mmCIF file of C-alpha atoms in Angstrom:
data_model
loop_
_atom_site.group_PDB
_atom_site.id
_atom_site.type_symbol
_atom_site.label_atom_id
_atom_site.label_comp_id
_atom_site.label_asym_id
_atom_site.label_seq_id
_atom_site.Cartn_x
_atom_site.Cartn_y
_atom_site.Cartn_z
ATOM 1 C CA UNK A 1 -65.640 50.328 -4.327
ATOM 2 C CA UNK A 2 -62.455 52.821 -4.401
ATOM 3 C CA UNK A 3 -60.396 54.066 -1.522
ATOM 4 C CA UNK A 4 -57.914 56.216 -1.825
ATOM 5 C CA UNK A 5 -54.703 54.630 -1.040
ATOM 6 C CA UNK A 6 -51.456 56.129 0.199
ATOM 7 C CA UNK A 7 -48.942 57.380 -2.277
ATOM 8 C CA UNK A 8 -46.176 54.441 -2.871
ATOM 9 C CA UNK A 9 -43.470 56.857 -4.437
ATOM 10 C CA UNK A 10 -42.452 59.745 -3.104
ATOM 11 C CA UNK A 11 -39.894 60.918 -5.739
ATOM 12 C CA UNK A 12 -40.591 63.335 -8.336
ATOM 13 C CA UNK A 13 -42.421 61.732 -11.499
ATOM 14 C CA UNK A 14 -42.392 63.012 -15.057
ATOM 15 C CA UNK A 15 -46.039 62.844 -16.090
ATOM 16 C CA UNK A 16 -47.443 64.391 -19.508
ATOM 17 C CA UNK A 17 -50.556 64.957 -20.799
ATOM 18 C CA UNK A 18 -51.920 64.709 -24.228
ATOM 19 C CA UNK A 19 -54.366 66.952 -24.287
ATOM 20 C CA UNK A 20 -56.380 69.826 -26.849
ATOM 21 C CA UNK A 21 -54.374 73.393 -26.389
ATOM 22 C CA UNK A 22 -54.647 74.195 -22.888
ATOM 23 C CA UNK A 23 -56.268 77.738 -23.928
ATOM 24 C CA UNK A 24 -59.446 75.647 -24.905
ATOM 25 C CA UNK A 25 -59.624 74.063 -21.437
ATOM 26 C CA UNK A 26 -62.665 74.938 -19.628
ATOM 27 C CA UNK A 27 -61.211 75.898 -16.354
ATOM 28 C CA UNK A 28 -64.444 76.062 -14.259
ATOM 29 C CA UNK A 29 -65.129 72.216 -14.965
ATOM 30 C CA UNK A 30 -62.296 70.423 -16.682
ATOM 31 C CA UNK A 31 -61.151 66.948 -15.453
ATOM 32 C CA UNK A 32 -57.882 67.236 -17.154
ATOM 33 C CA UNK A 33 -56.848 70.742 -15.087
ATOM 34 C CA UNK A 34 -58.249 68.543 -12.286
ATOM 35 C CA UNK A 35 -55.231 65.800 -12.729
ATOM 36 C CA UNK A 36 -52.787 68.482 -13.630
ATOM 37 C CA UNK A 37 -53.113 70.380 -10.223
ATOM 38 C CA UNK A 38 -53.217 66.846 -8.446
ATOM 39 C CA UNK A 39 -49.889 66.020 -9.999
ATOM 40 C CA UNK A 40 -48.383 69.442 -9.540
ATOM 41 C CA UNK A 41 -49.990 69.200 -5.691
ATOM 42 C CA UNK A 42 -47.563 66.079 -4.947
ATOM 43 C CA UNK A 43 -44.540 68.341 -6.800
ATOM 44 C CA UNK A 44 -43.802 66.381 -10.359
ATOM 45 C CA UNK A 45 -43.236 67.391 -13.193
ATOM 46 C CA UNK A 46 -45.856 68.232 -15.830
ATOM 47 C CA UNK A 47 -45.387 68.415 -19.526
ATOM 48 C CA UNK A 48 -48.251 69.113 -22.238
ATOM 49 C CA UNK A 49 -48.586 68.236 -25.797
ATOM 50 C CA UNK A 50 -51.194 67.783 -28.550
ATOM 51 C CA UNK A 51 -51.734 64.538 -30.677
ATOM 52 C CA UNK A 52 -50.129 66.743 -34.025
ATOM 53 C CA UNK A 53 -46.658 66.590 -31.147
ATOM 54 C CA UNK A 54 -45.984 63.056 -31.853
ATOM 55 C CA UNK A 55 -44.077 61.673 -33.977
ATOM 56 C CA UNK A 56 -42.070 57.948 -34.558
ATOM 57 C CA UNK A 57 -38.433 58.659 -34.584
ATOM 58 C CA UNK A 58 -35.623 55.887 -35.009
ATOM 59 C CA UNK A 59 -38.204 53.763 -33.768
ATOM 60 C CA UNK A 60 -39.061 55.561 -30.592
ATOM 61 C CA UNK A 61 -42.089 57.953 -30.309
ATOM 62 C CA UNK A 62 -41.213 60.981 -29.804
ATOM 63 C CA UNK A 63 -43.544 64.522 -28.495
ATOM 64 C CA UNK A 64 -42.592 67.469 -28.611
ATOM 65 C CA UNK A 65 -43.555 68.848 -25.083
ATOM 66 C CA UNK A 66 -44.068 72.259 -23.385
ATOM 67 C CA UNK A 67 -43.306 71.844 -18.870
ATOM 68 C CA UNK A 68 -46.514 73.232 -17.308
ATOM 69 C CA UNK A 69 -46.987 75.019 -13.997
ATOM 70 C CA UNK A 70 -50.329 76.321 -13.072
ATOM 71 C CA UNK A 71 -50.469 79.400 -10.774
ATOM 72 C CA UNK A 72 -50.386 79.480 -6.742
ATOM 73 C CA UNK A 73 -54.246 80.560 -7.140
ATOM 74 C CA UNK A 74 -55.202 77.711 -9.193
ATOM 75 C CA UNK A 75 -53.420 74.885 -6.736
ATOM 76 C CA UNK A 76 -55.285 76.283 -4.251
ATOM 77 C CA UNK A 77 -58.499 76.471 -5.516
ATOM 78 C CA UNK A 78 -58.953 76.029 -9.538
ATOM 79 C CA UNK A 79 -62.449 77.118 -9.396
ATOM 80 C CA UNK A 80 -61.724 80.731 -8.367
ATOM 81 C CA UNK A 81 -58.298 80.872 -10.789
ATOM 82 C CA UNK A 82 -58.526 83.645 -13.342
ATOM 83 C CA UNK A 83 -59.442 81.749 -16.710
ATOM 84 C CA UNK A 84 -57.155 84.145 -18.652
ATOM 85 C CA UNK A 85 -54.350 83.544 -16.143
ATOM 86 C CA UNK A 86 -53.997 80.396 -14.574
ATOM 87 C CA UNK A 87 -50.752 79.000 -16.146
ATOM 88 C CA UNK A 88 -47.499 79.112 -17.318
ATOM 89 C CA UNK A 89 -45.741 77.098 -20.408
ATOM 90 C CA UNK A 90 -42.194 76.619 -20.645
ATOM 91 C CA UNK A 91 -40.174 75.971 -24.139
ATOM 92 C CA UNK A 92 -40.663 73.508 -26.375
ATOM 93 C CA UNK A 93 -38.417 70.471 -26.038
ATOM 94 C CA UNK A 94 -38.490 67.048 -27.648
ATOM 95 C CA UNK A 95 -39.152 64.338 -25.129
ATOM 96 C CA UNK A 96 -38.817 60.958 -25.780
ATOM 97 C CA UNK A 97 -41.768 58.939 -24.209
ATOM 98 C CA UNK A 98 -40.740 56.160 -22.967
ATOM 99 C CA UNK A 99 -38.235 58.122 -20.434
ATOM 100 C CA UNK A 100 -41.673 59.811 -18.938
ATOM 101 C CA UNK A 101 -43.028 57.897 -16.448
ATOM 102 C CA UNK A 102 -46.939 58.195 -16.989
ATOM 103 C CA UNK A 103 -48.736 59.463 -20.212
ATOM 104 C CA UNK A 104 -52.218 60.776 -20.150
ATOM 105 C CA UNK A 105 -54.046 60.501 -23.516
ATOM 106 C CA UNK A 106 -56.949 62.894 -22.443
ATOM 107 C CA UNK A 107 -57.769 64.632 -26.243
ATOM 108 C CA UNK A 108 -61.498 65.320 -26.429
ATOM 109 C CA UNK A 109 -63.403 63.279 -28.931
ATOM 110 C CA UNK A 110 -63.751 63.316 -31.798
ATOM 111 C CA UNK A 111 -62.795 59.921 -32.446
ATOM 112 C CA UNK A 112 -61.736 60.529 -35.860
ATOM 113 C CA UNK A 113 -58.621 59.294 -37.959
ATOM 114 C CA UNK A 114 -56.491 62.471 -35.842
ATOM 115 C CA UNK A 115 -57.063 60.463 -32.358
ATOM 116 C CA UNK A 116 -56.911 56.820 -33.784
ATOM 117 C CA UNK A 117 -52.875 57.818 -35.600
ATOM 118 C CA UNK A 118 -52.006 59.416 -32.277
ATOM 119 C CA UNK A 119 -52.803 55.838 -30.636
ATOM 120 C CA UNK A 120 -50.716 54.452 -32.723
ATOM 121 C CA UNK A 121 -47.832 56.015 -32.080
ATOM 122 C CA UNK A 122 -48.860 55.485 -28.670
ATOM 123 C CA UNK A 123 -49.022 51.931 -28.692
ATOM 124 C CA UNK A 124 -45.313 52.199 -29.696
ATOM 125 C CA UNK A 125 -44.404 54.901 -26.532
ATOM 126 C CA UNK A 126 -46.311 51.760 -24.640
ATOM 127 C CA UNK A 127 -44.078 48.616 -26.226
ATOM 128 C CA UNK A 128 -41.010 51.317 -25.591
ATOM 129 C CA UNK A 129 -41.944 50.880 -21.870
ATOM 130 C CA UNK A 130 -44.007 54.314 -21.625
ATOM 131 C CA UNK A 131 -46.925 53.786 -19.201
ATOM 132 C CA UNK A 132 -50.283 55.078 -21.157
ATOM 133 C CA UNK A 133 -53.380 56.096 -19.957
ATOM 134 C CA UNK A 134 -55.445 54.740 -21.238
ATOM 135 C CA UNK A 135 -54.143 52.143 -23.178
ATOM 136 C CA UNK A 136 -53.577 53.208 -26.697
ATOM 137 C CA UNK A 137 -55.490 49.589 -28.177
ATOM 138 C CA UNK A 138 -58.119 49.684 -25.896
ATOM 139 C CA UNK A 139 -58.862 53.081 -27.114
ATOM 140 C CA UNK A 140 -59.338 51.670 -30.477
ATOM 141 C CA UNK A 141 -61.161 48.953 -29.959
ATOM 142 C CA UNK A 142 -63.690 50.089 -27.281
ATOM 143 C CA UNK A 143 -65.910 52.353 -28.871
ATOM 144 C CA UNK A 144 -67.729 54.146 -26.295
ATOM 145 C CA UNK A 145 -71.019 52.793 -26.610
ATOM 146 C CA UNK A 146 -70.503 49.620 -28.819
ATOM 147 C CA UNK A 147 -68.523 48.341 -26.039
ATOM 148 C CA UNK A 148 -71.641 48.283 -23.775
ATOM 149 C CA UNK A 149 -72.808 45.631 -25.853
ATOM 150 C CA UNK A 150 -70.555 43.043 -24.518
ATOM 151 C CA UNK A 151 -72.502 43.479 -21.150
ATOM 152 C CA UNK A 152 -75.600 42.265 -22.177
ATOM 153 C CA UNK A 153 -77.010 41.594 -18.425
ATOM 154 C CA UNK A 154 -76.571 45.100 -17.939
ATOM 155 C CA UNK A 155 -77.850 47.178 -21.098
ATOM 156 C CA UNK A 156 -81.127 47.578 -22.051
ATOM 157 C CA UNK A 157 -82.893 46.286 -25.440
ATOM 158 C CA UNK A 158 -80.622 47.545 -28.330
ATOM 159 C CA UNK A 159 -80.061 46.669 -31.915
ATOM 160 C CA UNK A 160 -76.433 48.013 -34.134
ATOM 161 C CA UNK A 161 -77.437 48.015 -37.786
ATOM 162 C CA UNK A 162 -77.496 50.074 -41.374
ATOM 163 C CA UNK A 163 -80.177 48.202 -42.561
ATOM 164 C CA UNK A 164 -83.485 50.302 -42.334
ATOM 165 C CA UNK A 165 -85.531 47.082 -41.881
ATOM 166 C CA UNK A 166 -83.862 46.148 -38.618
ATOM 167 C CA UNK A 167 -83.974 49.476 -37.351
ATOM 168 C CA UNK A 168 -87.449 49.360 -38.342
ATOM 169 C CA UNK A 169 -88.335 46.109 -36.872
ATOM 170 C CA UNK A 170 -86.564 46.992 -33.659
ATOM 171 C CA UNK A 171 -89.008 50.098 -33.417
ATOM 172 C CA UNK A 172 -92.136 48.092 -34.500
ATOM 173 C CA UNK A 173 -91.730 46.170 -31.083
ATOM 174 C CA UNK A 174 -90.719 48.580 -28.732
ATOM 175 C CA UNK A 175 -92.806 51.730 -30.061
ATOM 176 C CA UNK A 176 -90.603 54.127 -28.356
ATOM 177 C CA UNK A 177 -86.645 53.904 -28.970
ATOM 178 C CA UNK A 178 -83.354 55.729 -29.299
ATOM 179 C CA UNK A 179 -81.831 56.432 -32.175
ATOM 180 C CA UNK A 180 -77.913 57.300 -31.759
ATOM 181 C CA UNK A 181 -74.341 57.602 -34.083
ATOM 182 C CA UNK A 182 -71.772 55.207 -32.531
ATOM 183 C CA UNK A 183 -69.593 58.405 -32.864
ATOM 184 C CA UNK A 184 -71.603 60.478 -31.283
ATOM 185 C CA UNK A 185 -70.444 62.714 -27.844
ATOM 186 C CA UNK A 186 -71.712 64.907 -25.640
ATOM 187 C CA UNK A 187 -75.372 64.273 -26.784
ATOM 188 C CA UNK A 188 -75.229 65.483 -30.084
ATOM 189 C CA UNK A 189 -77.026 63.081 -32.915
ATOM 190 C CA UNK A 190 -79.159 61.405 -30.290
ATOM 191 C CA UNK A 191 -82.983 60.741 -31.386
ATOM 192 C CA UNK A 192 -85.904 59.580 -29.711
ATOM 193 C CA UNK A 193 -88.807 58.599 -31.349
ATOM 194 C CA UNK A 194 -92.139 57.091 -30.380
ATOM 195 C CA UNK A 195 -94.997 55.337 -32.214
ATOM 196 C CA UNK A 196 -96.472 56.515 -35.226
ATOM 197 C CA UNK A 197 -93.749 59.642 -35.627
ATOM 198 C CA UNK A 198 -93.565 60.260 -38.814
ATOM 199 C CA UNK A 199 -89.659 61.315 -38.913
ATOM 200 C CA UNK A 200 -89.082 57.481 -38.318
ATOM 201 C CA UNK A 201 -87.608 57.074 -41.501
ATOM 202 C CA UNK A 202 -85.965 60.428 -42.199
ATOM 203 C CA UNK A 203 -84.399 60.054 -38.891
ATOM 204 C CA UNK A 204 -83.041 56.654 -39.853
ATOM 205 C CA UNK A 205 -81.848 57.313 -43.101
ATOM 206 C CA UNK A 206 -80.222 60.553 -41.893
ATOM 207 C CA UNK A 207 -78.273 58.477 -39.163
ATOM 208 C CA UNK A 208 -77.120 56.205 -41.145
ATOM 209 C CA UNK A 209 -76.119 58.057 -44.205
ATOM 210 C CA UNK A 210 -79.003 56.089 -45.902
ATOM 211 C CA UNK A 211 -77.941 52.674 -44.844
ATOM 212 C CA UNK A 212 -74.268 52.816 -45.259
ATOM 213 C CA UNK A 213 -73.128 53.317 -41.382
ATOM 214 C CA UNK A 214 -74.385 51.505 -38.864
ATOM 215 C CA UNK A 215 -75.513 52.906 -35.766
ATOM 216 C CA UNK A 216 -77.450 51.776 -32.533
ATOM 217 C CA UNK A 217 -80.935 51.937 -31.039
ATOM 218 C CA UNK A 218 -81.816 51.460 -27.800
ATOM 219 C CA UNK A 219 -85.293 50.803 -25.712
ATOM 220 C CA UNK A 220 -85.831 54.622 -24.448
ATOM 221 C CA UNK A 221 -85.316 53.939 -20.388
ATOM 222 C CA UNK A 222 -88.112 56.549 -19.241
ATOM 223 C CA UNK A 223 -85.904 56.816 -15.757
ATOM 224 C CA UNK A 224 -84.002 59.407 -17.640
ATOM 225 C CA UNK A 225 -85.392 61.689 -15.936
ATOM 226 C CA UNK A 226 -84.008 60.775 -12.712
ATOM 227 C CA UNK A 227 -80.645 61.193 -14.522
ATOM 228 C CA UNK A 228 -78.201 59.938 -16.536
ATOM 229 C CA UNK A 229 -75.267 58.564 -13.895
ATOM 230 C CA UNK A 230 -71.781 59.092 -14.643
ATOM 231 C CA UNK A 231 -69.932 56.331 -12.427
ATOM 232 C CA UNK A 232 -66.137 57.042 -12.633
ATOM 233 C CA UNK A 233 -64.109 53.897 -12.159
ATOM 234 C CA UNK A 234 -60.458 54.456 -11.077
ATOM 235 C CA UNK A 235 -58.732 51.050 -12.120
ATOM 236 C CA UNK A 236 -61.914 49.136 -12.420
ATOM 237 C CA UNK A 237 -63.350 50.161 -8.918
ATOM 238 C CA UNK A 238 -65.844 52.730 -8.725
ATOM 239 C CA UNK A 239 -65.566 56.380 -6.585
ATOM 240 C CA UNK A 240 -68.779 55.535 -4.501
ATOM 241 C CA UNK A 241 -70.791 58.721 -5.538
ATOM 242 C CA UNK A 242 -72.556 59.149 -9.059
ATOM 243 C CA UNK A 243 -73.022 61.991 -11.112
ATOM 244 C CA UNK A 244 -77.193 62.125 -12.018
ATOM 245 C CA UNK A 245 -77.081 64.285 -14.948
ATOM 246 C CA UNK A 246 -80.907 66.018 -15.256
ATOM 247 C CA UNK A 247 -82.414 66.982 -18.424
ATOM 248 C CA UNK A 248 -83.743 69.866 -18.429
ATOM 249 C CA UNK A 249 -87.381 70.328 -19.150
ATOM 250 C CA UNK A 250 -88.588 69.310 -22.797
ATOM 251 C CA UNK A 251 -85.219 67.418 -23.267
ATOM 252 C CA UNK A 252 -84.414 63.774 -23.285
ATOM 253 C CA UNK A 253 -80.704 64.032 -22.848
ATOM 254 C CA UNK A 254 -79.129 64.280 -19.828
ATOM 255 C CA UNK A 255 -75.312 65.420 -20.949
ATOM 256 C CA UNK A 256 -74.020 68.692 -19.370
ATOM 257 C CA UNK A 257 -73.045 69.491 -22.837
ATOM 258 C CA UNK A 258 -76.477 69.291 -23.758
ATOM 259 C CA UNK A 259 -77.946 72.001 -20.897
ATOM 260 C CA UNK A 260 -78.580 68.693 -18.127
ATOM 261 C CA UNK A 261 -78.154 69.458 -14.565
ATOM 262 C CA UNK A 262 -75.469 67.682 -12.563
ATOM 263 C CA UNK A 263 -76.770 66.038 -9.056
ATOM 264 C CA UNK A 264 -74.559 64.158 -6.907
ATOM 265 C CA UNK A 265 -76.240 61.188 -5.135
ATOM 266 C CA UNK A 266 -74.553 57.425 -4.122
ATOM 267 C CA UNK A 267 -74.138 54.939 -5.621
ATOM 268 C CA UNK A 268 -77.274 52.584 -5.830
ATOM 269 C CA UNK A 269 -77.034 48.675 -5.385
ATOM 270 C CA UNK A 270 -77.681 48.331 -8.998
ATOM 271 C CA UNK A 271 -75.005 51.110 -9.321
ATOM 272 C CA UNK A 272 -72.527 49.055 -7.736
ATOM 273 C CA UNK A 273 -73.392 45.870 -9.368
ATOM 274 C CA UNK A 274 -73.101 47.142 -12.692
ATOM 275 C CA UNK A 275 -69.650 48.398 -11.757
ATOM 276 C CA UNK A 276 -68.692 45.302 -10.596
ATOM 277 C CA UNK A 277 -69.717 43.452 -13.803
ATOM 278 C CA UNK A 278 -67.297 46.066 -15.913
ATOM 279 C CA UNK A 279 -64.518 46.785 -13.641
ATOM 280 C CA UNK A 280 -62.086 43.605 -14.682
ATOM 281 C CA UNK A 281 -63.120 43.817 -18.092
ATOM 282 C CA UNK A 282 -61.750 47.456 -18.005
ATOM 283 C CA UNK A 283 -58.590 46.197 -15.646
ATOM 284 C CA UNK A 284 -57.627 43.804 -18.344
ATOM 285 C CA UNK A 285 -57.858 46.232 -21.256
ATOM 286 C CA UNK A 286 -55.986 48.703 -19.258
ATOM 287 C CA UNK A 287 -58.494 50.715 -18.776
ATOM 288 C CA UNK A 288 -57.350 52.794 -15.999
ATOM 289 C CA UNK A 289 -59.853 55.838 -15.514
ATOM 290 C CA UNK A 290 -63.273 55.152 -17.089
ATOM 291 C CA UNK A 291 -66.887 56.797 -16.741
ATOM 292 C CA UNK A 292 -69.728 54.343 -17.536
ATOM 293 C CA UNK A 293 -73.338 55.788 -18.089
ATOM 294 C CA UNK A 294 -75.855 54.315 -16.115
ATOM 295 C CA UNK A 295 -79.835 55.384 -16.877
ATOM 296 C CA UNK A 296 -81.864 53.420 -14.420
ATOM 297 C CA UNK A 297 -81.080 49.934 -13.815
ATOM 298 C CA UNK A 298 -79.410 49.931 -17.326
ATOM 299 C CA UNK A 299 -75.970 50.437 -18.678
ATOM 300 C CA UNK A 300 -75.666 52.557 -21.709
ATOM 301 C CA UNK A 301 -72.353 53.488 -22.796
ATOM 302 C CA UNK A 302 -68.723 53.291 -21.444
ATOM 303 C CA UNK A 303 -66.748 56.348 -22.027
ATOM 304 C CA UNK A 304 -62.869 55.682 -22.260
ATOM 305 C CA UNK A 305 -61.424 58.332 -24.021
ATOM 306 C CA UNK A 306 -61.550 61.306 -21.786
ATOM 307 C CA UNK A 307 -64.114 60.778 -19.144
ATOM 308 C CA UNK A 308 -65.513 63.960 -17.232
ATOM 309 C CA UNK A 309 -67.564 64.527 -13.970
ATOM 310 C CA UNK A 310 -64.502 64.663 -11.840
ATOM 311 C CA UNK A 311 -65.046 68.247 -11.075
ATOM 312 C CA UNK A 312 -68.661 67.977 -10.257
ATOM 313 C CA UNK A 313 -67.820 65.074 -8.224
ATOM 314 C CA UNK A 314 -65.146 66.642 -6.220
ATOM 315 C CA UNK A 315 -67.715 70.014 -5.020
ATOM 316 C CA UNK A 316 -70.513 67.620 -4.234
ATOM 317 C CA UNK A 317 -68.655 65.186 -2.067
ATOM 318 C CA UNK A 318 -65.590 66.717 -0.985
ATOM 319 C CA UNK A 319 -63.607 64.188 -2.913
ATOM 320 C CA UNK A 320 -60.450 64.445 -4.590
ATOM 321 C CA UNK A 321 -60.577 62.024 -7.595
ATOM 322 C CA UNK A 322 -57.687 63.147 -9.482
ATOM 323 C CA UNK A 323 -55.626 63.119 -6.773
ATOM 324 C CA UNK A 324 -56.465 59.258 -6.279
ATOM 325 C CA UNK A 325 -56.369 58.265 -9.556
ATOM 326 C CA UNK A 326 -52.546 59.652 -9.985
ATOM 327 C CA UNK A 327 -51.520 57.715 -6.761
ATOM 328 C CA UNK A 328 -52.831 54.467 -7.642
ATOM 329 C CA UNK A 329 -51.189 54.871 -11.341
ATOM 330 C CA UNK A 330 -48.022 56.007 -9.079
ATOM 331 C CA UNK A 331 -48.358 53.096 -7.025
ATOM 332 C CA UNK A 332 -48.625 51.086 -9.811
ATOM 333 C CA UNK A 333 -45.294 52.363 -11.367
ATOM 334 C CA UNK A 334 -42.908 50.306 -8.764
#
C-alpha cells in the first residue's frame, strides 16, 4: 500500500494545472485546490490554464497560463477559506510546456471531442519532454469503465453491446442488472432494472440511441448499499483508507454527485487485492493518480481523468494525499 515518502527535490518546481476556470471550483471539496495548496505548501510555482489555452506552435505546445497563489487562509486550512476570496491570478503569459516541470490534466469530464484535442496536444508537451499527469494516451484509451473490463477476475458479470438482443439476453439470466452510458459521470444515465419491469426496453433503446452506441450492463451487486469505495491509487499503490460512498435511501447510486454519503473505512483484504491486480497495469500506462470503484468484492470502473475523494479522505483520516502524490511525481522528476 502507499507511504508517503520524503520529498527528493528541494528546489522550486514549475507545476501547472489544466483545469475548468478556477471560479467553478468547488472549494469545500475539490481535489484539484487540494494539489494546488500542496504544491504552493512546499513553495513552487503554480500556473493555471484551460484545455481552449493550448495550442501547437512551431512544433511545441504551447498554454497560455495565468501564476496562481491561493490566500494565507486557504494554505492553512482550505475548508474555512472564503469561497469568493481564496485566490489570486497573475497575467496571462505564454508558457511553453515542455520547460514546466509537471503538468496536471485535471479538466472535469466530459469526455467529449474538447478533452480528447487537448490530449493531443498533450501527447506532444509529453514527446517535448513535459511530464503529464496523467498521461495524455492513456487518457484516451482507458475509458473509465470499459477499462474495468480488462480485469475480468475482479468485475462482476457484465456485457458492452448496441444490440438490444444481447442486452436482452444478458437481463434474461440475471433478472436484475445495470444499465449504464460508457460516458457517463458522476451517476448520471445509470439504470437498474429488475425482472419483469416493463421500461426494459425503453430503457435500452434510450441508452443506446436505439442500438447505435454501445453501452454496458452489469450484474446489480446488492452490497451497494454498504457503499460504493473510491480507492485512490498514487502511482499504482493504494492510500490504505477507502471512501464508502452511501446511497441515500430509495437510491441505487452511491456518487456524491448523486446525494450518496461519504464514509471513510480501510481498506478490506479484497480492497487491497483488487488494488494490487490494477496498480502495474496503471504504472505502465502512466497512470499516476487513479480512483478505482469498488462495490463489494467487485471492481466496477476505473476513473483516470480527474479522480476525487481526496478531500473526504484527508478529514476522515488525517491524511494528506495531495501532498504525497506531488512528492512522489517530484521524486520521480530526478
Amino acid at each position: 500500500m502507499f507511504t508517503a515518502t520524503s520529498p527528493v527535490r528541494q528546489d522550486v518546481l514549475h507545476i501547472a494545472f489544466v483545469i475548468d476556470p478556477i471560479a467553478t471550483l468547488n472549494v469545500a471539496k475539490d481535489s484539484t485546490l487540494a494539489m494546488i495548496r500542496a504544491a504552493q505548501r512546499r513553495g513552487w510555482r503554480i500556473s493555471v490554464l484551460g484545455p481552449g489555452d493550448l495550442a501547437l506552435q512551431h512544433g511545441r505546445t504551447m498554454g497560455w497560463t495565468r501564476d496562481l497563489v491561493l490566500t494565507r487562509e486557504a494554505v492553512e486550512d482550505l475548508d474555512a477559506a472564503d469561497p469568493r476570496d481564496y485566490y489570486r491570478l497573475g497575467p496571462e503569459g505564454r508558457t511553453a510546456l515542455d520547460d514546466v516541470d509537471l503538468v496536471m490534466m485535471r479538466k472535469d469530464p466530459p469526455f467529449d471531442m474538447e478533452y480528447v484535442y487537448a490530449t493531443y496536444l498533450l501527447e506532444r508537451a509529453r514527446d517535448a519532454g513535459a511530464r503529464v499527469v496523467n498521461d495524455p494516451v492513456s487518457l484516451r484509451d482507458c475509458n473509465e469503465k470499459f477499462y474495468a473490463t480488462g480485469f475480468r477476475d475482479c468485475t462482476p458479470p457484465l456485457v458492452v453491446a448496441a444490440r438490444q438482443d444481447v442486452l436482452l439476453d444478458f437481463h434474461a439470466e440475471h433478472g436484475d442488472v445495470v444499465f449504464k452510458k460508457l460516458d457517463g459521470m458522476g451517476g448520471t444515465s445509470i439504470f437498474r432494472v429488475r425482472k419483469d419491469d416493463p421500461n426494459l426496453r425503453v430503457v435500452i433503446e434510450t441508452l443506446t440511441d436505439n442500438g447505435t452506441t454501445p453501452i454496458m450492463s452489469q450484474a446489480f451487486i446488492p452490497a451497494i448499499s454498504a457503499g460504493d469505495k473510491r480507492i485512490l491509487l498514487i502511482d499504482g499503490e493504494p492510500v490504505p483508507y477507502a471512501l464508502a460512498r452511501i446511497p441515500k435511501p430509495g437510491e441505487t447510486r452511491g456518487n456524491l454527485a448523486a446525494g450518496g454519503a461519504g464514509v471513510g473505512q480501510p481498506l478490506s483484504e479484497r480492497d487491497a487485492a483488487i488494488a494490487a491486480r490494477v496498480g502495474p497495469d496503471l504504472r505502465t500506462r502512466g497512470l499516476r493518480f487513479v480512483g478505482i470503484d469498488v462495490i463489494g468484492d467487485y471492481l466496477t470502473e476505473i476513473n483516470v481523468t480527474c479522480p476525487t475523494c481526496i478531500r473526504e479522505l484527508d478529514r476522515h483520516f488525517g491524511l494528506d494525499i495531495a501532498g504525497d502524490l506531488l512528492d512522489t511525481l517530484a521524486a520521480g522528476l530526478d
